[in-house]
Amino acid sequence: MLSTTTTTLLLAASSLVAAQTTVNGSDNFVNAAFKAFTGDQFQKYTLTAAGINASFIPYGARLTNLYVCDQNGTMQDVVVGYDNATQYLHDSETNHTYFGAVVGRYANRIKNGTFEIDGQTSTIPDNEHGGLNPLHGGFVGYDQQNWTIASQTGNSITFVFYDQAQQGFPGDLLNVATYTLTDEPAWISRIVSIPLNDATPIMLANHVYWNLGAFVDEEAVTVLNDTLYMPYADRIIEVDSILIPTGAIN
Ligand SMILES: *[C@@H]1O[C@H](CO)[C@@H](O)[C@H](O)[C@H]1NC(C)=O
Ligand SMILES: *[C@@H]1O[C@H](CO)[C@@H](O)[C@H](O)[C@H]1NC(C)=O
Ligand SMILES: *[C@@H]1O[C@H](CO)[C@@H](O)[C@H](O)[C@H]1NC(C)=O
Ligand SMILES: *[C@@H]1O[C@H](CO)[C@@H](O)[C@H](O)[C@H]1NC(C)=O
Ligand SMILES: *[C@@H]1O[C@H](CO)[C@@H](O)[C@H](O)[C@H]1NC(C)=O
Ligand SMILES: *[C@@H]1O[C@H](CO)[C@@H](O)[C@H](O)[C@H]1NC(C)=O
Ligand SMILES: *[C@@H]1O[C@H](CO)[C@@H](O)[C@H](O)[C@H]1NC(C)=O
Ligand SMILES: *[C@@H]1O[C@H](CO)[C@@H](O)[C@H](O)[C@H]1NC(C)=O
């Protein structure tokens, strides 16, 4: 069994952010600040720091590989993903695993795909459970968007995605995902979502599948030999039979 890595995940996810400000001409401002995506959405961008390297693609602002040293000093990839990045498109169309992507605008499920804010009802397309609820933002979530690269250095990359009220959500958002590697070694993920005009539910998450065993032997093919330690999570949200939160926190 491998020792665990010191990889850390710093997730700055917003929840239910109500926009208090109105930005006039936000379309023009955002379009001027961030150009729409052009190029190869499956090209891998690799960052490095001491004892760690990680690759990302614009399609979903997605982590595809994360190499850290095992107990013998050999670099191992500890996240699930495709080496051939065009496979992510195929995966979206078939298994739809959301491997390594940013999911949003609303990670997880919304009951019946409807909600009301300020007396206005919104309907989000129900892409799960045979049309009972939306999952991860509807039929085309952030995982399928081509994020623009706003800046890049040897150990950091920033992706942006301008969401113009897609999938029936109210209001426009500017989403910024910055990934940085440090010599700890660590991966730091910061995701910020800025509502530009209307109040809207927002919940973004990194949808990474870890396998700290790195598939090196039979016992590391699955995560069943990994130990999950969550010292600050002593309560859980209760869900119904289709994983919709009931409102109870146990
Ligand atoms: C924004 O636009 C509205 C309508 O055009 C106008 O009434 C308001 O004064 C503008 N606000 C700012 C801060 O420019
Ligand atoms: C590390 O090296 C030891 C001794 O050679 C070996 O038994 C073990 O399987 C290695 N661990 C990994 C993860 O390769
Ligand atoms: C990342 O680490 C792996 C494993 O050592 C190596 O094969 C790969 O070339 C590295 N990538 C970069 C860009 O350094
Ligand atoms: C990657 O997968 C695509 C199909 O999604 C295939 O057409 C292509 O040949 C593959 N590339 C490599 C290098 O295997
Ligand atoms: C995708 O689904 C097929 C058919 O159910 C399965 O054989 C395959 O293992 C799945 N792939 C992944 C990556 O889950
Ligand atoms: C469920 O969603 C539909 C629209 O898809 C809406 O007409 C209906 O009122 C909703 N039901 C409840 C209980 O909110
Ligand atoms: C992502 O970019 C490709 C072209 O590179 C395009 O075919 C695809 O539709 C884009 N995705 C979205 C959601 O616009
Ligand atoms: C790994 O998991 C398998 C199946 O869950 C179990 O039989 C085995 O004892 C575990 N090995 C270690 C080293 O914990």
mmCIF file of N, CA, C and O and ligand atoms in Angstrom, residues 37 39-42 59 89 140-141 144-146, ligand 7:
data_model
loop_
_atom_site.group_PDB
_atom_site.id
_atom_site.type_symbol
_atom_site.label_atom_id
_atom_site.label_comp_id
_atom_site.label_asym_id
_atom_site.label_seq_id
_atom_site.Cartn_x
_atom_site.Cartn_y
_atom_site.Cartn_z
ATOM 1 N N PHE A 37 -13.116 31.054 -26.465
ATOM 2 C CA PHE A 37 -12.118 30.010 -26.687
ATOM 3 C C PHE A 37 -11.851 29.792 -28.170
ATOM 4 O O PHE A 37 -12.766 29.719 -28.980
ATOM 5 N N GLY A 39 -8.853 27.306 -30.492
ATOM 6 C CA GLY A 39 -7.726 26.390 -30.346
ATOM 7 C C GLY A 39 -8.175 24.966 -30.089
ATOM 8 O O GLY A 39 -9.308 24.608 -30.392
ATOM 9 N N ASP A 40 -7.294 24.183 -29.535
ATOM 10 C CA ASP A 40 -7.538 22.761 -29.304
ATOM 11 C C ASP A 40 -7.962 22.554 -27.857
ATOM 12 O O ASP A 40 -7.153 22.687 -26.945
ATOM 13 N N GLN A 41 -9.247 22.224 -27.669
ATOM 14 C CA GLN A 41 -9.757 22.092 -26.297
ATOM 15 C C GLN A 41 -9.229 20.851 -25.577
ATOM 16 O O GLN A 41 -9.440 20.692 -24.394
ATOM 17 N N PHE A 42 -8.554 19.965 -26.331
ATOM 18 C CA PHE A 42 -8.000 18.751 -25.713
ATOM 19 C C PHE A 42 -6.485 18.813 -25.514
ATOM 20 O O PHE A 42 -5.862 17.836 -25.106
ATOM 21 N N TYR A 59 -11.171 21.732 -22.055
ATOM 22 C CA TYR A 59 -12.493 21.098 -22.040
ATOM 23 C C TYR A 59 -12.877 20.748 -20.590
ATOM 24 O O TYR A 59 -12.439 19.746 -20.034
ATOM 25 N N LEU A 89 -14.398 13.678 -24.616
ATOM 26 C CA LEU A 89 -15.605 14.013 -25.373
ATOM 27 C C LEU A 89 -16.487 12.773 -25.510
ATOM 28 O O LEU A 89 -17.691 12.817 -25.261
ATOM 29 N N VAL A 140 -25.766 20.506 -20.712
ATOM 30 C CA VAL A 140 -24.415 20.973 -21.056
ATOM 31 C C VAL A 140 -23.885 21.783 -19.872
ATOM 32 O O VAL A 140 -24.122 22.980 -19.764
ATOM 33 N N GLY A 141 -23.210 21.095 -18.979
ATOM 34 C CA GLY A 141 -22.649 21.757 -17.806
ATOM 35 C C GLY A 141 -21.263 22.303 -18.081
ATOM 36 O O GLY A 141 -20.753 22.211 -19.203
ATOM 37 N N GLN A 144 -18.471 20.422 -19.964
ATOM 38 C CA GLN A 144 -18.413 20.305 -21.430
ATOM 39 C C GLN A 144 -18.063 21.623 -22.102
ATOM 40 O O GLN A 144 -18.059 21.710 -23.333
ATOM 41 N N GLN A 145 -17.831 22.660 -21.322
ATOM 42 C CA GLN A 145 -17.482 23.949 -21.917
ATOM 43 C C GLN A 145 -15.983 24.037 -22.161
ATOM 44 O O GLN A 145 -15.189 23.456 -21.415
ATOM 45 N N ASN A 146 -15.639 24.772 -23.213
ATOM 46 C CA ASN A 146 -14.221 25.025 -23.514
ATOM 47 C C ASN A 146 -13.812 26.306 -22.796
ATOM 48 O O ASN A 146 -14.223 27.390 -23.202
HETATM 49 C C1 LIG B 7 -15.862 23.195 -27.664
HETATM 50 O O1 LIG B 7 -15.086 23.449 -28.797
HETATM 51 C C2 LIG B 7 -15.336 22.593 -29.901
HETATM 52 C C3 LIG B 7 -14.463 23.053 -31.059
HETATM 53 O O2 LIG B 7 -13.150 23.019 -30.711
HETATM 54 C C4 LIG B 7 -16.778 22.622 -30.314
HETATM 55 O O3 LIG B 7 -17.010 21.614 -31.263
HETATM 56 C C5 LIG B 7 -17.684 22.403 -29.104
HETATM 57 O O4 LIG B 7 -19.025 22.578 -29.491
HETATM 58 C C6 LIG B 7 -17.343 23.374 -28.007
HETATM 59 N N1 LIG B 7 -18.187 23.146 -26.841
HETATM 60 C C7 LIG B 7 -19.178 23.965 -26.504
HETATM 61 C C8 LIG B 7 -20.013 23.551 -25.327
HETATM 62 O O5 LIG B 7 -19.401 24.991 -27.093
#
